[in-house]
Coordinates of C-alpha atoms in Angstrom, one line a residue:
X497 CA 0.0 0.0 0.0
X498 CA 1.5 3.5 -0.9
X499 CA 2.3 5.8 1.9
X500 CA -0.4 8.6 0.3
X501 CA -3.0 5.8 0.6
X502 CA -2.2 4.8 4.3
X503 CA -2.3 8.5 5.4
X504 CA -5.8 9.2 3.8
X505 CA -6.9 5.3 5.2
X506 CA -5.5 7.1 8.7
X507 CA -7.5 10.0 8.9
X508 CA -10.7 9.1 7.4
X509 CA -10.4 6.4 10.3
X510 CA -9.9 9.3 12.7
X511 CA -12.9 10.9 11.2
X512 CA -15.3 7.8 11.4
X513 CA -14.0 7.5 15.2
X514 CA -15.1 11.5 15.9
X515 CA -17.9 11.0 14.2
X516 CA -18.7 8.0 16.0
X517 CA -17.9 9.7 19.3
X518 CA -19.5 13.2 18.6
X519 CA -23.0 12.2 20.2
X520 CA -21.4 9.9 23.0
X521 CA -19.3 12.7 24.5
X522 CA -22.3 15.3 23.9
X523 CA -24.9 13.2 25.2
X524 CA -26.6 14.0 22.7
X525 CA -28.8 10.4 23.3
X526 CA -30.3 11.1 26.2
X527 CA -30.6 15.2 24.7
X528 CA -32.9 14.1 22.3
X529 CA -35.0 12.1 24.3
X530 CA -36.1 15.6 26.2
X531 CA -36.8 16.8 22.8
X532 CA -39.3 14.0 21.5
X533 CA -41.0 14.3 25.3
X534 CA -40.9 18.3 24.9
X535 CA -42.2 18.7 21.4
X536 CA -44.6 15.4 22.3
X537 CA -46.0 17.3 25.3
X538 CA -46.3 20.8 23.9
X539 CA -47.4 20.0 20.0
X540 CA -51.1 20.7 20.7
X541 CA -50.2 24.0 21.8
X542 CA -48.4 25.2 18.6
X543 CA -51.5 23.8 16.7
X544 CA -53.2 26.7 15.2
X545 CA -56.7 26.0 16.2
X546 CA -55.1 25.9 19.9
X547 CA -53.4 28.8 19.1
X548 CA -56.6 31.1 18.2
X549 CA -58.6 29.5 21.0
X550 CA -55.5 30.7 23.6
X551 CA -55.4 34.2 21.8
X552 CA -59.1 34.6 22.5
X553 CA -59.0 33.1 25.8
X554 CA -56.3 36.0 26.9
X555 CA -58.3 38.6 24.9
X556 CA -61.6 38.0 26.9
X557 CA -59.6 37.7 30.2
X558 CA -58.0 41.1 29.3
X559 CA -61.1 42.8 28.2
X560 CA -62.6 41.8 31.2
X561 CA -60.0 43.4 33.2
X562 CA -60.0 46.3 31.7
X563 CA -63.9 47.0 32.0
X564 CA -63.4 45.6 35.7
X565 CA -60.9 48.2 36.3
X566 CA -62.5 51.3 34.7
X567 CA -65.9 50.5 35.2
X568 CA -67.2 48.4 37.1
X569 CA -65.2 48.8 40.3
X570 CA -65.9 52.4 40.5
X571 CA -69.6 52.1 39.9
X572 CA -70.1 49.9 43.1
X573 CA -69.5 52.0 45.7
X574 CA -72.3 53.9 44.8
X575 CA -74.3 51.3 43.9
X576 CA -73.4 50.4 47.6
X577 CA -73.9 53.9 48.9
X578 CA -70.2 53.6 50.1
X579 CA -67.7 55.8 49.4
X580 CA -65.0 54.3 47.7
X581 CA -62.1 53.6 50.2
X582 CA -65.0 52.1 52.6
X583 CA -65.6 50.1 49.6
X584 CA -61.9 49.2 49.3
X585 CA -62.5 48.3 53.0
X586 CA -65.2 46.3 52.4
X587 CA -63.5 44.4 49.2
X588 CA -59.9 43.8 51.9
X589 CA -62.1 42.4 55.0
X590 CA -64.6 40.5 53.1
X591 CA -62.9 39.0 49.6
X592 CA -59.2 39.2 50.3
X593 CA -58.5 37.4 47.3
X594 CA -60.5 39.1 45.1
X595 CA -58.9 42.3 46.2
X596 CA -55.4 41.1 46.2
X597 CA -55.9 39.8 42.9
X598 CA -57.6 42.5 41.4
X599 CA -54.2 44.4 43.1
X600 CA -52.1 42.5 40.8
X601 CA -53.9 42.1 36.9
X602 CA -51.9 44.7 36.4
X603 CA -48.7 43.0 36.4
X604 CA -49.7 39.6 35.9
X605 CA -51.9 39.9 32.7
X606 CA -49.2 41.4 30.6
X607 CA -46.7 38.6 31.6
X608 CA -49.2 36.4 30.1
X609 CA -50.2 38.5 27.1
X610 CA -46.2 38.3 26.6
X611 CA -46.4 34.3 27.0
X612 CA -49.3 34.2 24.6
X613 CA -47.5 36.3 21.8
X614 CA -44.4 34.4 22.0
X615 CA -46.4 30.7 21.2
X616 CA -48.0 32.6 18.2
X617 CA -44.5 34.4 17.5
X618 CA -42.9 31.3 17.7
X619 CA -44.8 28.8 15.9
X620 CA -43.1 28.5 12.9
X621 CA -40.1 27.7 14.2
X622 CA -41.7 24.8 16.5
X623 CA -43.1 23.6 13.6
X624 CA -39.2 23.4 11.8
X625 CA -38.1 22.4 15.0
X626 CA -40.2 19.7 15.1
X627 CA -39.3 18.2 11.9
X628 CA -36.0 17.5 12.7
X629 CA -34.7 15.3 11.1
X630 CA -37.4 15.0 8.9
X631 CA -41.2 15.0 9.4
X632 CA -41.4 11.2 9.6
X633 CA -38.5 10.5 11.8
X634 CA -37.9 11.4 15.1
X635 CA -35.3 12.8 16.3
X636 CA -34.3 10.6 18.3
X637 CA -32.3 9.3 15.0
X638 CA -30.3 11.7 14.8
X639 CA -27.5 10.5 16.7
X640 CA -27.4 7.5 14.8
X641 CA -26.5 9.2 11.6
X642 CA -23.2 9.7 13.3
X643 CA -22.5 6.7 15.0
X644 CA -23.3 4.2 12.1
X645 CA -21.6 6.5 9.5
X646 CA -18.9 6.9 12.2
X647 CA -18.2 3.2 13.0
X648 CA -18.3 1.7 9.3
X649 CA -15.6 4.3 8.2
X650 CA -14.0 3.7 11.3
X651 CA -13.9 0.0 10.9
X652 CA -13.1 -0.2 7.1
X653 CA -10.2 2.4 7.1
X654 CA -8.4 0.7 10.1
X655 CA -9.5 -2.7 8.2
X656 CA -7.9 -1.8 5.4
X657 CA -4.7 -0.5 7.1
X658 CA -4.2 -3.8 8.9
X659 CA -4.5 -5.2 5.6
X660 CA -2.4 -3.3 3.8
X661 CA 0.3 -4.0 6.4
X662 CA 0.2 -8.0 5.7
X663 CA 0.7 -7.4 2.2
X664 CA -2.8 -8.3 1.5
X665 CA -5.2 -6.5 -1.3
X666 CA -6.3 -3.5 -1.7
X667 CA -10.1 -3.8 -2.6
X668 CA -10.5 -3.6 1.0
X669 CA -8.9 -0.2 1.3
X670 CA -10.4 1.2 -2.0
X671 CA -14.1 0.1 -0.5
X672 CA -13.2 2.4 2.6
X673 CA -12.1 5.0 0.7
X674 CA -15.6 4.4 -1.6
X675 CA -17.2 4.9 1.5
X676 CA -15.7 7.6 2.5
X677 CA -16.5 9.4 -0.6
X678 CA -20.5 8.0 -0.6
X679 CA -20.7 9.0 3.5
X680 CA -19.2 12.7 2.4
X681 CA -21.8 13.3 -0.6
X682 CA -24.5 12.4 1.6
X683 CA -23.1 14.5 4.8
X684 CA -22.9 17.8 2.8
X685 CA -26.3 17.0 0.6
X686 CA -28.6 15.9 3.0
X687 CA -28.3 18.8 5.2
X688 CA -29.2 21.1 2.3
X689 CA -31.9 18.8 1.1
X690 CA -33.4 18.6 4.8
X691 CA -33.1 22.2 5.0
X692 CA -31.0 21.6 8.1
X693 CA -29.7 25.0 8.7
X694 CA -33.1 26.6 8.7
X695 CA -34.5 24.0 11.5
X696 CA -31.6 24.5 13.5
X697 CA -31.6 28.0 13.0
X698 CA -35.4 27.8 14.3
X699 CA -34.5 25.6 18.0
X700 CA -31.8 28.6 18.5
X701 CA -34.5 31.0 18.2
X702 CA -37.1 28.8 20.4
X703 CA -34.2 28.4 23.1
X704 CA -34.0 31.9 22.9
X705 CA -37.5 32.9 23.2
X706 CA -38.8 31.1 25.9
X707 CA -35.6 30.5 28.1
X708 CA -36.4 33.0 30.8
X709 CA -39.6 31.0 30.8
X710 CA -38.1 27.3 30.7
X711 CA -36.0 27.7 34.3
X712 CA -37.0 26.6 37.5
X713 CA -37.6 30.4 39.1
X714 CA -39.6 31.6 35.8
X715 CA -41.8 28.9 36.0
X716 CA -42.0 28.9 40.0
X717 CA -43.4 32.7 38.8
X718 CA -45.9 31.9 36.0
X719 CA -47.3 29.1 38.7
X720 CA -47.7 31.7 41.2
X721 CA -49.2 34.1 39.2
X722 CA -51.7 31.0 37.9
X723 CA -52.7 30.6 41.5
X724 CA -53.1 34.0 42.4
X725 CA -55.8 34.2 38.8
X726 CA -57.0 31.1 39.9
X727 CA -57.7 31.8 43.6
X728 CA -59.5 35.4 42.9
X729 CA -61.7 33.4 40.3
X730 CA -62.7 30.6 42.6
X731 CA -63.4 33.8 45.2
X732 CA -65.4 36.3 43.0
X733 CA -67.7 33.4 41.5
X734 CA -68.7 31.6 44.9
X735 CA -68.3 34.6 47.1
X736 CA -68.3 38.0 46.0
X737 CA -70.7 38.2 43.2
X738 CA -73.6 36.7 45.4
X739 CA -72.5 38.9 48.5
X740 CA -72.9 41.5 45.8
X741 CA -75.7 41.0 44.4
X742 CA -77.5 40.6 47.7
X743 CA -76.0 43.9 48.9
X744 CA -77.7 45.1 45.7
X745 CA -81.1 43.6 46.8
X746 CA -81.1 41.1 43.6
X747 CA -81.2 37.5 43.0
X748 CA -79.0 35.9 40.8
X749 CA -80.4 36.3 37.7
X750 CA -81.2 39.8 38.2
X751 CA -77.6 40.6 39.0
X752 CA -76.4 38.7 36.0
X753 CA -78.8 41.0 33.8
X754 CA -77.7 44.0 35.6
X755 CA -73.8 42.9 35.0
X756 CA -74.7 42.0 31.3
X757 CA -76.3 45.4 30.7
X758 CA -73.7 47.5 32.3
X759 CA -70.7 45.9 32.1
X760 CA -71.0 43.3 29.6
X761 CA -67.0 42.3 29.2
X762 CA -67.1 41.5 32.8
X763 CA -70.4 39.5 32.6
X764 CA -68.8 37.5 29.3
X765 CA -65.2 36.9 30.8
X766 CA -67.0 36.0 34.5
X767 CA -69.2 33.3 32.3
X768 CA -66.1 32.0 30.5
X769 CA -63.7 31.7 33.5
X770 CA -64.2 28.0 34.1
X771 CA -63.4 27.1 30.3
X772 CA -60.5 29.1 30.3
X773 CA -58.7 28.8 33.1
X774 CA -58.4 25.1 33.3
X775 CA -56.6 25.5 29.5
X776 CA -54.5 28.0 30.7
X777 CA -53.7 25.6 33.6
X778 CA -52.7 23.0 31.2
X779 CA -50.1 25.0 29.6
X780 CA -48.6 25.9 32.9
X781 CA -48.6 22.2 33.9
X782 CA -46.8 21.2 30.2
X783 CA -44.2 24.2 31.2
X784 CA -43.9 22.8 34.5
X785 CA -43.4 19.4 33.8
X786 CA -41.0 20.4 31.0
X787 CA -38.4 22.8 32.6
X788 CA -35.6 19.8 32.2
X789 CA -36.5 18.5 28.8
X790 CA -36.3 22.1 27.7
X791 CA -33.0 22.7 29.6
X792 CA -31.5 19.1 27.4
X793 CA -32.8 20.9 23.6
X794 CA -31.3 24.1 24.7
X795 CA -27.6 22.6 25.0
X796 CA -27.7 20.7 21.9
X797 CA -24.7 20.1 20.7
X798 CA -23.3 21.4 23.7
X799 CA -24.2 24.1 26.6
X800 CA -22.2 26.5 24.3
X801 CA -22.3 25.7 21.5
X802 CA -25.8 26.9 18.8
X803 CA -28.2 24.1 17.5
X804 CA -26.5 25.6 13.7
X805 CA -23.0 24.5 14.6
X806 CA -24.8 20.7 14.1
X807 CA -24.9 22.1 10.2
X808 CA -21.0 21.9 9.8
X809 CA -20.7 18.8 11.7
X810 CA -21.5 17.0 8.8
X811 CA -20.3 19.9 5.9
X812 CA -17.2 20.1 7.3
X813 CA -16.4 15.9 7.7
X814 CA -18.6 15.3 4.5
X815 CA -16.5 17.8 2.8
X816 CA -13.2 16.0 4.1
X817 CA -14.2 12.6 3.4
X818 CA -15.2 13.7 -0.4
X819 CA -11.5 15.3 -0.5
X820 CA -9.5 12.4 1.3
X821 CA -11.4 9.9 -0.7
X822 CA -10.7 11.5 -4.2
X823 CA -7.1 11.6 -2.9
X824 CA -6.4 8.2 -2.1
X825 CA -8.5 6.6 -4.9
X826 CA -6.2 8.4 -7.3
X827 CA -3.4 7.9 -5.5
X828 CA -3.9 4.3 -5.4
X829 CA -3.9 3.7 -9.9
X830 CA -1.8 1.5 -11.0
X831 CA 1.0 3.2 -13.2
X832 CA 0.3 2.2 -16.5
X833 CA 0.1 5.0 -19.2
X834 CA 2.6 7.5 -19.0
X835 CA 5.5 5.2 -18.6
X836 CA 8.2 5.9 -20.5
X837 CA 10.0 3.5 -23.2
X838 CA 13.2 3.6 -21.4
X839 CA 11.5 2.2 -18.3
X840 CA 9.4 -0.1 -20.7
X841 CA 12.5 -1.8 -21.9
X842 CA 14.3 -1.3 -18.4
X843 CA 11.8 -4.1 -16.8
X844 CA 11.8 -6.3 -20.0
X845 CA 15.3 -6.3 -19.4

């Protein structure tokens, strides 16, 4: 075997053995198990049916706010004959909850209007995200098209060289180098074909998005603020609106006509609260129960290293492999035309 030949057989087996070790070192098997259970778990919300029901679940929550704050709170005082700190009394001793609450929509509606934006912002890219490697595979393959490309080169090339060195053929090292050339076309080709770079380019721009959200202390805080929602519902359904409407001298129904003529966004989101806050309580429990898987996607390849750096992780060895390959192949020919007569009639001789 020519010393150009055992050089190339040498590093395209140093190739197939980083290749081979690439997702071992990065853990990248267990990484993309926490993607198939994150994208698995959160799917349904990216859908876009569940992404206009969401938007108008936050827009009727909002709306009622607002009409809450501007409107209806200030009419009831007088309604109540109260003046409006004994009313604020009144709301403290009576409906703590309610009051505290109604304290806080201020801050905690716009954290969720912010949360709502970015699924609708950031759809697209779940959906290229999701797709990786293709839309029929998981991606929980995609370490395995480096460790079986990685381990066949591996095992031909140093094959071949062990070969070489007992004097045996070379079909065994031109089949590595074959290899190496058919593994190299398909490295640089199928990333361009799967549109690689753009879903890549889409999980560094999820990561980014919604990492503040994904940690352990931003989803202790969209919990809280869940529970504080929550709580202030439970409160001004079971407690408050019939204390209020008895204050009022009015049964039920007559309060619920009063509410509906004077304050209808109140009376529409008060009617719709127990539809929508039990989805909005799923997608806190999906965020809760995701903060780890989330944490795995985001360091893919590594903790710093960008999802987009996987795109020249096969370029850069496919373009290698195409190179080495064409190298050794052709450095491998026999020597026939070219020789000389001299040398002709040298080995006659």
């Amino acid at each position: 075997m020519s010393l150009r030949r055992t050089v190339v057989l040498g590093v395209v087996a140093a190739i197939g053995a980083v290749l081979f070790l690439f997702p071992l070192v990065t853990g990248m098997m267990t990484k993309v198990q926490g993607v198939e259970h994150l994208t698995g778990d959160l799917r349904a919300s990216f859908e876009p049916q569940a992404l206009a029901q969401t938007r108008a679940d936050m827009d009727t929550v909002q709306t009622m706010s607002d009409q809450l704050q501007s409107q209806t709170l200030p009419a009831l005082p007088n309604a109540l004959a109260m003046s409006p700190d004994q009313f604020q009394d009144y709301m403290g001793q009576n409906f703590p909850d309610v009051a505290s609450g109604i304290d806080q929509l201020d801050t905690i509606l716009p954290k969720f209007e912010a949360l709502v934006t970015g699924l609708e912002t950031q759809a697209p890219n779940f959906r290229n995200a999701d797709q990786i490697p293709t839309n029929f595979l998981p991606s929980t393959v995609v370490p395995f098209l480096f460790l079986i490309p990685g381990a066949v080169l591996f095992l031909l090339a140093v094959g071949a060289l062990l070969r070489g060195r007992r004097g045996g053929r070379p079909g065994l090292s031109r089949a590595a180098l074959v290899a190496g050339v058919v593994v190299g076309l398909v490295f640089v080709i199928a990333p361009l074909v799967l549109s690689v770079p753009t879903k890549a380019k889409a999980v560094d721009d999820l990561t980014a998005a919604f990492g503040p959200v994904f940690t352990d202390q931003g989803v202790a805080a969209v919990r809280s603020d869940m529970t504080v929602i929550a709580t202030m519902s439970d409160s001004l359904q079971t407690q408050t609106v019939p204390a209020l409407a008895g204050a009022l001298k009015m049964d039920p129904g007559q309060f619920q006509d009063f509410m509906g003529q004077n304050f209808p966004d109140v009376a529409t989101g008060m009617a719709q609260l127990n539809t929508i806050l039990p989805r909005f309580e799923a997608l806190v429990a999906g965020m809760e129960a995701n903060v780890g898987n989330f944490q795995l996607a985001a360091n893919i390849p590594t903790a710093s290293q960008a999802a987009t750096t996987l795109t020249w992780w096969f370029i850069v060895p496919g373009v290698a492999l195409i190179l080495l390959g064409g190298i050794g192949i052709a450095g491998g020919q026999p020597r026939t035309a070219g020789v000389s007569a001299r040398e002709q009639t040298l080995e006659t001789v």
